[in-house]
Short mmCIF file of C-alpha atoms in Angstrom, two decimals:
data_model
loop_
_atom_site.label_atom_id
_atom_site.label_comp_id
_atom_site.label_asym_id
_atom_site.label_seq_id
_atom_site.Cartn_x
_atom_site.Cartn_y
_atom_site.Cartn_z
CA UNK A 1269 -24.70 14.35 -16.01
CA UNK A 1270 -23.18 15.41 -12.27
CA UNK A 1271 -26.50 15.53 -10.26
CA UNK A 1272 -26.63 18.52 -7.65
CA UNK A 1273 -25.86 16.84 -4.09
CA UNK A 1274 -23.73 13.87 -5.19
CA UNK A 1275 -23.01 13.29 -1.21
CA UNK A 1276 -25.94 11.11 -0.51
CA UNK A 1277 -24.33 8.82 -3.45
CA UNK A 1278 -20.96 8.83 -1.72
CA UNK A 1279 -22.53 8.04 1.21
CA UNK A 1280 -23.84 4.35 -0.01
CA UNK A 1281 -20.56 3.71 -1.51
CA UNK A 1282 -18.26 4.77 1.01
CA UNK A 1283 -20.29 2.68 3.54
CA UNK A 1284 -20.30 -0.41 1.06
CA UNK A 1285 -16.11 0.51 0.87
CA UNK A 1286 -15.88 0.38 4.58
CA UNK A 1287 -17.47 -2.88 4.87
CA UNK A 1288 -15.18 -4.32 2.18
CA UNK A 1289 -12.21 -3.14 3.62
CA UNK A 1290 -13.33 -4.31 6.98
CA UNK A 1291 -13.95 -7.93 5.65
CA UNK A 1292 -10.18 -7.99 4.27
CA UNK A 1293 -8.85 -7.25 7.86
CA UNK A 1294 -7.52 -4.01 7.10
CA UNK A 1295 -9.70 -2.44 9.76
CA UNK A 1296 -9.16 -4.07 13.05
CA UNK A 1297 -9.13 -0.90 14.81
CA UNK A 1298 -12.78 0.96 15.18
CA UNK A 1299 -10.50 4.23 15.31
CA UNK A 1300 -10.30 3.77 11.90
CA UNK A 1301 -13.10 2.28 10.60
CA UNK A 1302 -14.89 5.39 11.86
CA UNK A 1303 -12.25 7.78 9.36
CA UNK A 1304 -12.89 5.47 6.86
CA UNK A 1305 -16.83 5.94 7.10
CA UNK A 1306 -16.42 9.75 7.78
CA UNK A 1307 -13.75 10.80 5.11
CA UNK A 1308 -15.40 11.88 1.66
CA UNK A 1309 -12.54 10.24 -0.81
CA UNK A 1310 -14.69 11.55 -3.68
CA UNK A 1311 -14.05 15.11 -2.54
CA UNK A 1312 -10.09 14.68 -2.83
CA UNK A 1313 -10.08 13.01 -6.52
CA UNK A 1314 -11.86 15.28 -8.92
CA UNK A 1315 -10.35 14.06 -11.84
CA UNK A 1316 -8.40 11.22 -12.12
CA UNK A 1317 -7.17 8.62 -14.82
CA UNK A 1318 -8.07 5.18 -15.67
CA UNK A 1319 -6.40 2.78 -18.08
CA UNK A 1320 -7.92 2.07 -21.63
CA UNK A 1321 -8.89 -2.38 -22.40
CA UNK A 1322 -6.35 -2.20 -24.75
CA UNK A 1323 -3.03 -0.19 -25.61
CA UNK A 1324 -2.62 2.02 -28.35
CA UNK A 1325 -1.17 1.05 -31.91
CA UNK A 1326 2.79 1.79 -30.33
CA UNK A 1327 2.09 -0.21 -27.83
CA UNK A 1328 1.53 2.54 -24.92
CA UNK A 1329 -1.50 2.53 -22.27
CA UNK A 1330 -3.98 4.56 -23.15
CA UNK A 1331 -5.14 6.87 -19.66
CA UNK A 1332 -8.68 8.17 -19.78
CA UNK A 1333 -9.34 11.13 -17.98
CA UNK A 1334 -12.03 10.57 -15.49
CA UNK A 1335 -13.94 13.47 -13.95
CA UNK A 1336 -17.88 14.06 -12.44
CA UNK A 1337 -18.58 16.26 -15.61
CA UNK A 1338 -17.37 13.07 -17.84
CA UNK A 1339 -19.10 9.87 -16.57
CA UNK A 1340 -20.30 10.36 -13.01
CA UNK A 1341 -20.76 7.23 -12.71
CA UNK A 1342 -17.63 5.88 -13.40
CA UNK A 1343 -15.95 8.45 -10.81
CA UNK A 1344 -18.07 7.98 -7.63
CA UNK A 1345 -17.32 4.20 -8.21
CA UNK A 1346 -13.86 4.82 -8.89
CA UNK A 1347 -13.16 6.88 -5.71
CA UNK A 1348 -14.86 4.65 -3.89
CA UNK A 1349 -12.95 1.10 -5.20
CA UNK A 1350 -9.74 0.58 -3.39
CA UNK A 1351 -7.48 1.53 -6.34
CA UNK A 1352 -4.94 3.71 -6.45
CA UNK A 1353 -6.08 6.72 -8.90
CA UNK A 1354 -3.29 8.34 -10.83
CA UNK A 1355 -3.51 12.21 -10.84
CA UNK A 1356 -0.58 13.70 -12.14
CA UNK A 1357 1.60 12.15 -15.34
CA UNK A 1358 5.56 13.53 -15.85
CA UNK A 1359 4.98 16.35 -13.09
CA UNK A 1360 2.55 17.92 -15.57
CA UNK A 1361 -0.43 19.05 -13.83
CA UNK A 1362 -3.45 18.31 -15.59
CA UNK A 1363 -6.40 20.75 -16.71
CA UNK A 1364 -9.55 18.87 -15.58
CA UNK A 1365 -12.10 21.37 -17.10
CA UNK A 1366 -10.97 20.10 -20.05
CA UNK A 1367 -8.83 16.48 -19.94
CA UNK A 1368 -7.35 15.05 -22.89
CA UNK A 1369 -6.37 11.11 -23.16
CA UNK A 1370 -2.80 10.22 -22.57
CA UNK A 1371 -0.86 7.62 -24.29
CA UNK A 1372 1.77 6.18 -21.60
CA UNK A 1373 3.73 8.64 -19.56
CA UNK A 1374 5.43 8.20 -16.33
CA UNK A 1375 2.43 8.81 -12.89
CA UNK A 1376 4.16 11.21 -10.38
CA UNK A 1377 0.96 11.80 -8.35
CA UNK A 1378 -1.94 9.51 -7.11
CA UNK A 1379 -4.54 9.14 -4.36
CA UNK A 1380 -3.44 6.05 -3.16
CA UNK A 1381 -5.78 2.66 -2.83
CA UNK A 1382 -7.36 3.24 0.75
CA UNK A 1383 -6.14 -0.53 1.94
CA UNK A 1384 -2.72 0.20 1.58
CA UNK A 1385 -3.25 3.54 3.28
CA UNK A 1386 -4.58 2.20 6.29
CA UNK A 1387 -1.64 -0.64 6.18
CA UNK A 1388 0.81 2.11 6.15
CA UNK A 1389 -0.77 3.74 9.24
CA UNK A 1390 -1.40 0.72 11.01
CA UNK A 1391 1.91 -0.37 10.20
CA UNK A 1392 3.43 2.61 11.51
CA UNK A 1393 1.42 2.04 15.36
CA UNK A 1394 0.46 5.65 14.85
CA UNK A 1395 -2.39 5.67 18.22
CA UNK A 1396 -4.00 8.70 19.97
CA UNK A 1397 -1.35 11.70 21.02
CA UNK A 1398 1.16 11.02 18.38
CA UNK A 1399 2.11 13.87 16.40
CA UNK A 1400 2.73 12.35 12.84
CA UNK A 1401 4.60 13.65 9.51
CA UNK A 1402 3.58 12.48 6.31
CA UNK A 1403 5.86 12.54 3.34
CA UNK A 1404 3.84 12.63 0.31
CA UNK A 1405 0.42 14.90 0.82
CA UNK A 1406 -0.86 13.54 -2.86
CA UNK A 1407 -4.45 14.07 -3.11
CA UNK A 1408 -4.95 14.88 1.02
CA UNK A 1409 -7.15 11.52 1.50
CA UNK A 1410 -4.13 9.62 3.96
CA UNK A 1411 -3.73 13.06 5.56
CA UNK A 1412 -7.55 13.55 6.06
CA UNK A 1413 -7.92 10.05 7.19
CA UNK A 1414 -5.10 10.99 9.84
CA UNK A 1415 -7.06 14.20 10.80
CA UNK A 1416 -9.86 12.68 11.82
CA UNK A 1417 -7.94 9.96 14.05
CA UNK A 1418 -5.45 11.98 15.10
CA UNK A 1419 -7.37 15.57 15.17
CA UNK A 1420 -5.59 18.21 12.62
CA UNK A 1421 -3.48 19.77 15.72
CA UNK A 1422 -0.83 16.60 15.64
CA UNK A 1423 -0.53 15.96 11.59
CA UNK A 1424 1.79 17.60 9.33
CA UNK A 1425 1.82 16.79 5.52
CA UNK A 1426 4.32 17.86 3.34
CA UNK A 1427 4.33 17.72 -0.65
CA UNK A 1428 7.54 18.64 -2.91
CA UNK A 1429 4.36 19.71 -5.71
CA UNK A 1430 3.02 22.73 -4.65
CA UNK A 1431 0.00 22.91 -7.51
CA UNK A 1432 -0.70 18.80 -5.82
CA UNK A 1433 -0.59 20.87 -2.20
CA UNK A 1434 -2.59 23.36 -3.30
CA UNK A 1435 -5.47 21.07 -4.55
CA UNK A 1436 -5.28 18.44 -1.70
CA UNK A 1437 -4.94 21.66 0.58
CA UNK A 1438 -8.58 22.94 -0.63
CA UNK A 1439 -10.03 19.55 0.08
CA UNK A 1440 -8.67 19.38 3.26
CA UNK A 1441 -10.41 22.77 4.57
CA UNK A 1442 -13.44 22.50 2.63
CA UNK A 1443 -13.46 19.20 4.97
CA UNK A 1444 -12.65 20.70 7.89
CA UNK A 1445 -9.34 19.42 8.00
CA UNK A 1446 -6.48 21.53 9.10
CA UNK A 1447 -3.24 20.13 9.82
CA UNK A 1448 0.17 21.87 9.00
CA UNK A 1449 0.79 22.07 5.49
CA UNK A 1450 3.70 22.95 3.47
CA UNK A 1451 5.51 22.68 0.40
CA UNK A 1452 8.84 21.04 1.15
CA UNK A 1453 11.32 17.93 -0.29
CA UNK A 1454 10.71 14.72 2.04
CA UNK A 1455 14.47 14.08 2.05
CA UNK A 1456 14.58 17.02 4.28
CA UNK A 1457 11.57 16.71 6.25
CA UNK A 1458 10.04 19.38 7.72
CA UNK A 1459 12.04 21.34 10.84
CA UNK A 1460 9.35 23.82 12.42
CA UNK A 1461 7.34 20.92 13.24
CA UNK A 1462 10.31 18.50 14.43
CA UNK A 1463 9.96 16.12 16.43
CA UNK A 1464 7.66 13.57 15.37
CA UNK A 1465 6.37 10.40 16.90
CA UNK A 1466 6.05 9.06 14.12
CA UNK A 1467 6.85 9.50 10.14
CA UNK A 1468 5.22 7.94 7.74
CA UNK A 1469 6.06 8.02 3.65
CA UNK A 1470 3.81 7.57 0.99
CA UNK A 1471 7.13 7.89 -1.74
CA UNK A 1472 10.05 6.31 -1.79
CA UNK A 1473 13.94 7.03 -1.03
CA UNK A 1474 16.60 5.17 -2.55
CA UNK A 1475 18.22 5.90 1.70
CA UNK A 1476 16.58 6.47 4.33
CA UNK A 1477 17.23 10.60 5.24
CA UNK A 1478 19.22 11.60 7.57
CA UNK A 1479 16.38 14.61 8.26
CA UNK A 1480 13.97 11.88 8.70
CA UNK A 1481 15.87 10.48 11.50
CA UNK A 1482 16.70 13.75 13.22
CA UNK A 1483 13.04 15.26 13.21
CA UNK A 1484 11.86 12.25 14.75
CA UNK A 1485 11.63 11.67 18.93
CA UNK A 1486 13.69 8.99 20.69
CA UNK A 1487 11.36 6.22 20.60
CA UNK A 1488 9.79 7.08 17.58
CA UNK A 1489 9.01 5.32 14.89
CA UNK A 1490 9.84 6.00 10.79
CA UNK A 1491 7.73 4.19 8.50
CA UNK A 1492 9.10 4.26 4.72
CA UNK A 1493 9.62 2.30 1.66
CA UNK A 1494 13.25 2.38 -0.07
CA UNK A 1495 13.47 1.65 -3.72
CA UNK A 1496 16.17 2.32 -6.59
CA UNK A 1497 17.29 2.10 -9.93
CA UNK A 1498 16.35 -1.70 -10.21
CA UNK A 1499 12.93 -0.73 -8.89
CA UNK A 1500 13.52 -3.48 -5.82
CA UNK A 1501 11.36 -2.29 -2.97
CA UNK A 1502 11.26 -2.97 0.46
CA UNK A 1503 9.48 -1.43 3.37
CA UNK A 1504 10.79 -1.00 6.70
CA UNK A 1505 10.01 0.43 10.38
CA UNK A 1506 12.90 1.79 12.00
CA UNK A 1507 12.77 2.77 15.73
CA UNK A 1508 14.97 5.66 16.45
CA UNK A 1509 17.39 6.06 19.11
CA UNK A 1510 18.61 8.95 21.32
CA UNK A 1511 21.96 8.39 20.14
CA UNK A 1512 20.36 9.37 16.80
CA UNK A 1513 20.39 6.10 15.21
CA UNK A 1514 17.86 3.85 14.10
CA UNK A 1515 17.20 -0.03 13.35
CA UNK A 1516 14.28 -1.96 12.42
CA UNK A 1517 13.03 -5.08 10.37
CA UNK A 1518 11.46 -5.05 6.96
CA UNK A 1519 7.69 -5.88 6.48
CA UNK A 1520 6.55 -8.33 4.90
CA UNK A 1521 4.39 -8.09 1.29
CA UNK A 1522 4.74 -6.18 -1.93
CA UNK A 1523 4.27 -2.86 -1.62
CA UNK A 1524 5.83 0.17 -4.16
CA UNK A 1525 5.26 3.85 -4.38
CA UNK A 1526 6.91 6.42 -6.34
CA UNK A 1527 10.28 7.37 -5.85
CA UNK A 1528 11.49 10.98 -4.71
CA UNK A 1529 11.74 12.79 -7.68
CA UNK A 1530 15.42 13.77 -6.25
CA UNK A 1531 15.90 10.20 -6.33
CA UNK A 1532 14.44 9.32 -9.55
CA UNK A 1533 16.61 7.24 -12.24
CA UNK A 1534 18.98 8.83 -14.42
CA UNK A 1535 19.11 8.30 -18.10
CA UNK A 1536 21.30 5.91 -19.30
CA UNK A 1537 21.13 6.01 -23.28
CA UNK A 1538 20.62 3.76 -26.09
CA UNK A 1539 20.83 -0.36 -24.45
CA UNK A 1540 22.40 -1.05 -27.84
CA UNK A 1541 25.60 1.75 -27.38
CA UNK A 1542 26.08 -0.39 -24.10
CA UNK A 1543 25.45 -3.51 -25.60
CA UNK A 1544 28.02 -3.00 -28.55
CA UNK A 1545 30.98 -2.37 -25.73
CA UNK A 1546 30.68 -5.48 -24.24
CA UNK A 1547 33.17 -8.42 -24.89
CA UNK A 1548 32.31 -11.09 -27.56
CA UNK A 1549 33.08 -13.90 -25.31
CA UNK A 1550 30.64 -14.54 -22.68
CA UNK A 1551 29.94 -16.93 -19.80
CA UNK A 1552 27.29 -19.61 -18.79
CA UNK A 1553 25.12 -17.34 -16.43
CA UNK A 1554 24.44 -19.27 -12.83
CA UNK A 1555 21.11 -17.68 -12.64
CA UNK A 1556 18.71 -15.96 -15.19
CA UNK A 1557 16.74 -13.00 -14.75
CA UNK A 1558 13.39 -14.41 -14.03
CA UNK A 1559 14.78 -14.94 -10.26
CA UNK A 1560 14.34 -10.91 -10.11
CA UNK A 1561 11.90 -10.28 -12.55
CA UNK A 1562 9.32 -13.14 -12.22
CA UNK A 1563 5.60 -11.34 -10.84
CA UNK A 1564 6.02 -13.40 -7.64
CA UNK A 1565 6.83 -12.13 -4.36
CA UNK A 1566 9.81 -14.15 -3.77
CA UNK A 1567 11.17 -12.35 -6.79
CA UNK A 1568 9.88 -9.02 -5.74
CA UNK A 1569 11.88 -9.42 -2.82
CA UNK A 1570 15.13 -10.58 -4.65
CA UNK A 1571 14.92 -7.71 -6.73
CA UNK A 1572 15.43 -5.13 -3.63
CA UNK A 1573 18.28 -7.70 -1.97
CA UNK A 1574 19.90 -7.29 -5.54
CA UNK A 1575 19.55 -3.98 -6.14
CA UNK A 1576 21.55 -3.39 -2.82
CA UNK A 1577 24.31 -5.03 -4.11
CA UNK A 1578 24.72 -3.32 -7.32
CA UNK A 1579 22.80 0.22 -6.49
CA UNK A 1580 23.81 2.23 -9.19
CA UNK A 1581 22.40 -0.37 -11.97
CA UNK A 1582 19.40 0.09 -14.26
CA UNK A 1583 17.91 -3.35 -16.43
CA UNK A 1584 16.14 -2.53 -19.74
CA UNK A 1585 15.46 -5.26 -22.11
CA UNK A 1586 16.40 -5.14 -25.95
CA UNK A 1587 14.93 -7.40 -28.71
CA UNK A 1588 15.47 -10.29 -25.86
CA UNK A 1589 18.81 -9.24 -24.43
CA UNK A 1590 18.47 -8.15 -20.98
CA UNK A 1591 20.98 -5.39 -20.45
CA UNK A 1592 22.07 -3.91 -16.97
CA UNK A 1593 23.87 -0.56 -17.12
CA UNK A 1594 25.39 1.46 -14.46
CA UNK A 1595 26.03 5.00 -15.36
CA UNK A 1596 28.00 5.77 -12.22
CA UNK A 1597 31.06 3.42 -12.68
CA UNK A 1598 30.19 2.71 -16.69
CA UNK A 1599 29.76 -0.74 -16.01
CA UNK A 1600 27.44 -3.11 -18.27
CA UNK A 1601 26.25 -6.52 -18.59
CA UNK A 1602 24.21 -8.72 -20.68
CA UNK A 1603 21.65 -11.61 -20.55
CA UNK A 1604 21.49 -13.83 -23.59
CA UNK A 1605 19.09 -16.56 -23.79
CA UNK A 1606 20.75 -19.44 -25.10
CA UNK A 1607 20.39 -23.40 -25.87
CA UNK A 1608 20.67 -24.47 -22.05
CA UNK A 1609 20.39 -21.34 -20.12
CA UNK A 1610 21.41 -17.52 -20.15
CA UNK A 1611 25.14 -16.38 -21.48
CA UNK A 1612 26.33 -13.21 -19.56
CA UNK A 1613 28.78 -10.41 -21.10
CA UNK A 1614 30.10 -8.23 -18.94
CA UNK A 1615 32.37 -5.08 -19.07
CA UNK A 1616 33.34 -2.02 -16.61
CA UNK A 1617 35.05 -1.78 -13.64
CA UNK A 1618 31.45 -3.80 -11.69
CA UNK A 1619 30.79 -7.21 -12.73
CA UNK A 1620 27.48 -6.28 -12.30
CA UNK A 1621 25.52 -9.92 -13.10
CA UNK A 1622 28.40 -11.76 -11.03
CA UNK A 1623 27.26 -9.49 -7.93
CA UNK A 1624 23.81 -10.28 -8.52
CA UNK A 1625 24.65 -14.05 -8.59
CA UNK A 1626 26.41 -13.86 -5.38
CA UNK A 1627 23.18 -12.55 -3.18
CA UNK A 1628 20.74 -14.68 -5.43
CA UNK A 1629 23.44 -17.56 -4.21
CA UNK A 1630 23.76 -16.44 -0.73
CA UNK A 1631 20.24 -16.26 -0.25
CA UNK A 1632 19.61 -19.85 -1.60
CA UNK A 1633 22.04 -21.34 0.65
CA UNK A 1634 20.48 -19.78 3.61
CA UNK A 1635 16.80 -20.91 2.80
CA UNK A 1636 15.67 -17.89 0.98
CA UNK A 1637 14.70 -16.19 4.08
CA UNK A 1638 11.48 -13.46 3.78
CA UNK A 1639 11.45 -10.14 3.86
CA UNK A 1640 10.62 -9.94 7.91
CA UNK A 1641 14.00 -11.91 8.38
CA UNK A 1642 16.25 -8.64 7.62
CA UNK A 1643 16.97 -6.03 9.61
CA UNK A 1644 18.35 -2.11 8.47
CA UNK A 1645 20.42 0.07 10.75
CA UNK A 1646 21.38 3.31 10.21
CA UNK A 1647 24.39 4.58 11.98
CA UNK A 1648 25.92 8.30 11.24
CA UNK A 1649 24.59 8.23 7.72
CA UNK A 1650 25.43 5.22 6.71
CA UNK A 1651 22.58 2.21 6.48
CA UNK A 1652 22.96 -1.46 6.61
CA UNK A 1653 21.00 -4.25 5.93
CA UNK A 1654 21.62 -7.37 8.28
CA UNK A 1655 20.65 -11.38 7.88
CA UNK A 1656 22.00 -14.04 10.86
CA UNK A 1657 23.09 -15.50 7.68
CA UNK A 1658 24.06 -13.81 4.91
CA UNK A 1659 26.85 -11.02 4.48
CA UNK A 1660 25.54 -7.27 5.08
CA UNK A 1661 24.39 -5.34 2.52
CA UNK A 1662 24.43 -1.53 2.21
CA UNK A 1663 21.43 0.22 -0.11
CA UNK A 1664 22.45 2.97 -2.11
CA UNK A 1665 23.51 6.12 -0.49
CA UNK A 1666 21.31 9.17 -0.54
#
């Protein structure tokens, strides 16, 4: 049962968050640390999911809605954990007066875990007199945490949901918190505010926007993750230009958000329809999947240099066979396991394994060279990403 003030609750737990955040280093700067202790989280996550011990009989993840009215307990604790709390499943807004279980589903909306929301800002240098745009309001905690650094006068949030906007919108007043709000697509930014000092993303683009750029001041700083069809991720902080371009390193670490929904994956049909075109005849492979798919961050890293190289490819894997279709060119390839290694069939106008070889090569013979080691430019719309010693690649177009 909800009791009738739980504030003093929050209190404890947000204090016993702030300490724990502080001990991992995330909170360096007192500026901070004082948001952090000041923010209510609980007040921006109502209702929220959790995942079940153990997957239903198909297989799925089971998602138990969590709400004050269901276990109290569960959801102070929960808001107060640094996890990221899914909200929203297949842009289907849920009804939280009366939540049903889900069985697997695709999250479009979280609150994200407050460590990596502090990263972000830190990340971004975002400091006193900045006026900031965030891409991606979700549930209004980053933006409230920005208020209260910042003051509501130099944030702007945008959100391309606007039943998400509305919601994080009535948090954010019934805090006190009143920054420009507005229901708009992050690939276009947001004009009436333009320019920023800084921009900072909480989805990700398959390109970095050409808005983006534009809106923000010479100077400035953009702050965003880029993903794609391989789901390779990679973060980077470009300075912009007043020639209107911008360069800037990656960051180091594995870090992933949702994409843009105009960026999100197409469909690409049954694996086995593409699997049945390919030749009979097939090829020792030079290096297997696992390079790209292992849970390490070396291969978490590979994954984004490879998905540059071949950005219009999607991997699925069927009954073993690890199948890479591109539904732009019609291009397909497959991963066999065999006696002494992987066999690769391929078939389209893209050899799409043999251009994933040639980074995973390139990037051997150069020392397999972090994340920090790149560098992206973006020049009249068109991005590159740069290595002293390894041929350019260019990430998928917007």
């Amino acid at each position: 049962m909800m009791p009738a003030d739980p504030d003093a609750d929050a209190t404890r737990l947000r204090e016993a968050m702030t300490e724990a955040l502080e001990k991992s280093g995330v909170l360096g700067d007192p500026a901070w640390r004082t948001a952090v202790m000041t923010v209510p989280r609980h007040r921006f996550v109502p209702g929220f999911y959790l995942p079940a011990q153990e997957p239903d009989e198909h297989g799925l993840t089971v998602w138990e809605p969590i709400t004050a009215e269901v276990d109290y307990g569960r959801w102070l604790l929960a808001a107060y954990s640094d996890s990221t709390l899914i909200t929203q499943f297949d842009d289907q807004e849920p009804d939280w007066s009366a939540p049903r279980i889900r069985h697997g589903g695709a999250p479009t909306s979280s609150s994200t875990l407050p460590s990596l929301v502090l990263r972000m800002w830190a990340d971004a240098e975002v400091a006193e007199g900045h006026t900031v745009l965030e891409v991606g309001t979700g549930s209004g905690y980053s933006t409230a945490l920005a208020c209260e650094r910042l003051g509501s006068a130099d944030v702007t949030s945008i959100d391309v949901d606007p039943k998400r906007l509305e919601t994080a919108a009535g948090a954010l007043y019934g805090c006190g918190y009143t920054p420009t709000l507005a229901v708009a697509d992050g690939l276009y930014g947001y004009w009436p505010e333009a320019c920023f000092d800084r921009v900072v993303a909480a989805c990700s683009f398959r390109a970095v926007p050409p808005a983006l750029i534009a809106q923000t001041r010479p100077g400035g700083k953009i702050l965003l993750t880029l993903s794609g069809w391989l789901y390779g991720y990679a973060r980077v902080l470009l300075t912009v230009a007043a020639d209107g371009t911008a360069e800037g390193p990656l960051l180091p670490g594995t870090v992933s958000f949702m994409s843009a929904r105009v960026h999100a994956a197409p469909a690409f049909g049954n694996p086995a329809h593409w699997i049945a075109g390919l030749p009979e005849k097939a090829r020792p492979a030079l290096y297997g999947p696992e390079r790209i798919t292992a849970s390490t961050a070396e291969a978490f890293h590979l994954r984004y240099l490879a998905q540059c190289a071949v950005p219009y490819a999607q991997m699925t894997t069927a009954k073993n066979v690890v199948v890479l279709v591109d539904v732009v060119s019609g291009s397909a390839a497959s991963l066999t396991p065999g006696e002494s290694g992987w066999d690769v069939r391929e078939a389209g106008p893209v050899r799409l394994w043999e251009r994933v070889e040639d980074v995973l090569g390139a990037f051997d013979a150069c020392g397999r060279p972090g994340p920090e080691t790149f560098r992206l430019s973006v020049r009249e719309g068109e991005q590159l990403l740069r290595h002293p010693r390894m041929p350019g690649l260019a990430p998928a177009p917007a």
